[in-house]
Short mmCIF file of C-alpha atoms and ligand atoms in Angstrom, two decimals:
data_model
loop_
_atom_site.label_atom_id
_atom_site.label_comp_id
_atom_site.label_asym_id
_atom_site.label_seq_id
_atom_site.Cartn_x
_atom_site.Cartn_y
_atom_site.Cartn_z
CA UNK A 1 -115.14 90.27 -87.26
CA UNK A 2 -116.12 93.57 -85.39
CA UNK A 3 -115.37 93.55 -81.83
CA UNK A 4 -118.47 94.14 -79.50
CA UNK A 5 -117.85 96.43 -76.75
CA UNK A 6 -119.01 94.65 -73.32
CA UNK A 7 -121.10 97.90 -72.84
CA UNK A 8 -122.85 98.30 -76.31
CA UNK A 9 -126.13 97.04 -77.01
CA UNK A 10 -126.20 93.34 -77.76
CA UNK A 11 -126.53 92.64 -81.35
CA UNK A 12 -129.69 90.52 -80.37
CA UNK A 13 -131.64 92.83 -80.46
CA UNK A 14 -132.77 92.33 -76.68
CA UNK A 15 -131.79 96.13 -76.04
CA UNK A 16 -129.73 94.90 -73.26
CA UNK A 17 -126.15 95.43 -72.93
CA UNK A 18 -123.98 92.82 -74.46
CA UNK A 19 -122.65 91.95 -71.40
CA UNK A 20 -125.80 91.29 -69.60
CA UNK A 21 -127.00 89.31 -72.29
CA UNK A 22 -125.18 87.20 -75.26
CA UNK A 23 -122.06 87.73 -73.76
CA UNK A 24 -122.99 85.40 -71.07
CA UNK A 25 -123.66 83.11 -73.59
CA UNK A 26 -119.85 83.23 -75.42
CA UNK A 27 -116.71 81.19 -74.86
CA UNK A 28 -115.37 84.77 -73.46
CA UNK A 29 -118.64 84.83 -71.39
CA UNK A 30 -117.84 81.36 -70.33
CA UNK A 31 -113.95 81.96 -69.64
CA UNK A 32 -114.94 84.68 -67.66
CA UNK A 33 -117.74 83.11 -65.26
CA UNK A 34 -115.67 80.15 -65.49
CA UNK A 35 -118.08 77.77 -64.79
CA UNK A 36 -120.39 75.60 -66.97
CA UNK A 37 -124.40 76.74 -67.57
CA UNK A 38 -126.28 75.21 -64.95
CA UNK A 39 -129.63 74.03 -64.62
CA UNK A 40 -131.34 76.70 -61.78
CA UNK A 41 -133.47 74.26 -60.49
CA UNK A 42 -130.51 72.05 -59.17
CA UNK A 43 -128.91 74.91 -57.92
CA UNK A 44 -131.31 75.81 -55.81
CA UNK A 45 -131.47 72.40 -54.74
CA UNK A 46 -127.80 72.39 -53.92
CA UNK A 47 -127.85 75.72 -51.97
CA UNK A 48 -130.80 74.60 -49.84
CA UNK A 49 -129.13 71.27 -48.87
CA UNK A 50 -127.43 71.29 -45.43
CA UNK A 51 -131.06 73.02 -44.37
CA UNK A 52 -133.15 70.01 -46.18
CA UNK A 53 -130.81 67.77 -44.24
CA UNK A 54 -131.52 69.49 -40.93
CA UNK A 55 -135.35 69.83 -41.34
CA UNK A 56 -136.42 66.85 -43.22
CA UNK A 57 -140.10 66.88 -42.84
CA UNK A 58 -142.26 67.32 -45.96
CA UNK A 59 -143.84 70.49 -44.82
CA UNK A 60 -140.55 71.93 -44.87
CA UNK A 61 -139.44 71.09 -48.05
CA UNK A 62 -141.62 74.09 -50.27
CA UNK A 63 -140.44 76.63 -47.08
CA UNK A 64 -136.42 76.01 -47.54
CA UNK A 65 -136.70 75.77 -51.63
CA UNK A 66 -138.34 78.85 -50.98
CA UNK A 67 -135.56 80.21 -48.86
CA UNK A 68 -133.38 79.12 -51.12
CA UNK A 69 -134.58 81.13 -54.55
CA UNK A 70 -135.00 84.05 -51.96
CA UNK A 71 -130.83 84.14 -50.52
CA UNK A 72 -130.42 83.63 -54.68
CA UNK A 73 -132.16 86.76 -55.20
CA UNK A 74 -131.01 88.41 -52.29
CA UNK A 75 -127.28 87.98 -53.15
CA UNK A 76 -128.04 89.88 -56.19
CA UNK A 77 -130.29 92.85 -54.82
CA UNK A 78 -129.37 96.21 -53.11
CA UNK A 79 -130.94 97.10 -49.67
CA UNK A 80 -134.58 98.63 -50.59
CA UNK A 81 -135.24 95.59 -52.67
CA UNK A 82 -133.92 93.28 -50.36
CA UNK A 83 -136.24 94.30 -47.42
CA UNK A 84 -139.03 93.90 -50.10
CA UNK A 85 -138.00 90.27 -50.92
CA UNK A 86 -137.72 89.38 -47.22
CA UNK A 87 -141.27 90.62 -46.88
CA UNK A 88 -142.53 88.78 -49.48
CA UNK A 89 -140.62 85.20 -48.47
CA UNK A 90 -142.55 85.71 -44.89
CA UNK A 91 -145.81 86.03 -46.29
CA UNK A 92 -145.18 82.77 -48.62
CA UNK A 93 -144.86 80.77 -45.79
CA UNK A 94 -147.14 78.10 -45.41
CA UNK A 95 -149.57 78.45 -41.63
CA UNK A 96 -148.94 74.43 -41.35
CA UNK A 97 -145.65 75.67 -39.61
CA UNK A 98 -145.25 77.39 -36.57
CA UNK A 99 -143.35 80.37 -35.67
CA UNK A 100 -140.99 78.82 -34.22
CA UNK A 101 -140.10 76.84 -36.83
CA UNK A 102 -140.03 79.53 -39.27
CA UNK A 103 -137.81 81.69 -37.34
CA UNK A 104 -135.24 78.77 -37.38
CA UNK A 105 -135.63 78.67 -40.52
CA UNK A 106 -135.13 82.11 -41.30
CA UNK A 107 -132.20 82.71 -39.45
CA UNK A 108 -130.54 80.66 -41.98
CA UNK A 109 -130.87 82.95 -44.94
CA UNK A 110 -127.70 84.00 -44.62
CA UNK A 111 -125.83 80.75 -44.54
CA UNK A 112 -127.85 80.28 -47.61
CA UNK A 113 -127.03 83.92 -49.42
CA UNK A 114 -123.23 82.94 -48.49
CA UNK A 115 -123.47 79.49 -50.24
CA UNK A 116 -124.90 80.92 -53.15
CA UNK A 117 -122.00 83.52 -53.37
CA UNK A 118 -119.34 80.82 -52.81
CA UNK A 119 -121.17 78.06 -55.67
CA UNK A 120 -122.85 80.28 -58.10
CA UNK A 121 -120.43 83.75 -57.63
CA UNK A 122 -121.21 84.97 -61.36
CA UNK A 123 -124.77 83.78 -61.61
CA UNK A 124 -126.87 87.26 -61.72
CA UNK A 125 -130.53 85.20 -63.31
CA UNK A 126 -132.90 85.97 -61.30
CA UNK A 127 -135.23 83.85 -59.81
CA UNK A 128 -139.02 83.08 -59.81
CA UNK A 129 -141.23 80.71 -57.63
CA UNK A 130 -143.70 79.14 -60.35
CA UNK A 131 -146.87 80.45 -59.04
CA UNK A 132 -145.19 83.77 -58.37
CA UNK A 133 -143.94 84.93 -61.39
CA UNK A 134 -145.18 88.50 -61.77
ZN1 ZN B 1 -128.22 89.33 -76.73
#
């Protein structure tokens, strides 16, 4: 069996390199994320938690799922694009809430970003809210 370099082109075919792609997918790939594939819904889920337990109301609930896919992304982006993802999670927020509420909310992102990092440390997938996936 040849040995693929981590850095060549995936045999896929995807023209990614292998480790951004099939790699991921290998018992090496495994071994090194150590951690089983996950579903990214429940994930997301799990990272918004402790926030869905401190706001409970049902207009919350799209705002901290939401949050929640935006600290995923966020833990995996570099400055510009992070200021561009911040924008975009403010304007997504539904006008049934009030400032004030949003601001609380906000203020969390990090507590979010840092659970992400601490649950999901290799994950790099990024992710898309359904009706925003351009
Ligand atoms: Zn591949």
């Amino acid at each position: 069996m040849t040995k693929i370099g981590r850095n060549d082109l995936c045999p896929c075919g995807s023209g990614r390199k292998y480790k951004k792609c099939c790699f991921q997918k290998s018992e090496q790939g495994y071994a090194s994320n150590n951690a089983p594939p996950i579903k990214l819904s429940e994930a997301i889920l799990q990272i918004a938690e402790p926030l869905m337990n401190k706001y409970p109301k049902r207009e919350h609930i799209t705002v901290l799922i939401d949050l929640a896919v935006f600290a995923w992304n966020i833990s995996l982006a570099s400055g510009e694009k992070r200021e561009e993802i911040e924008d975009k999670v403010i304007e997504l927020m539904p006008e049934e809430l009030d400032a004030v509420d949003i601001a609380a909310i906000v203020e969390q992102a990090d507590m979010l970003v840092e659970r992400k990092n601490k649950l999901y440390p290799a994950r790099e997938y990024r992710v898309l809210r359904y009706f925003n996936a351009a």
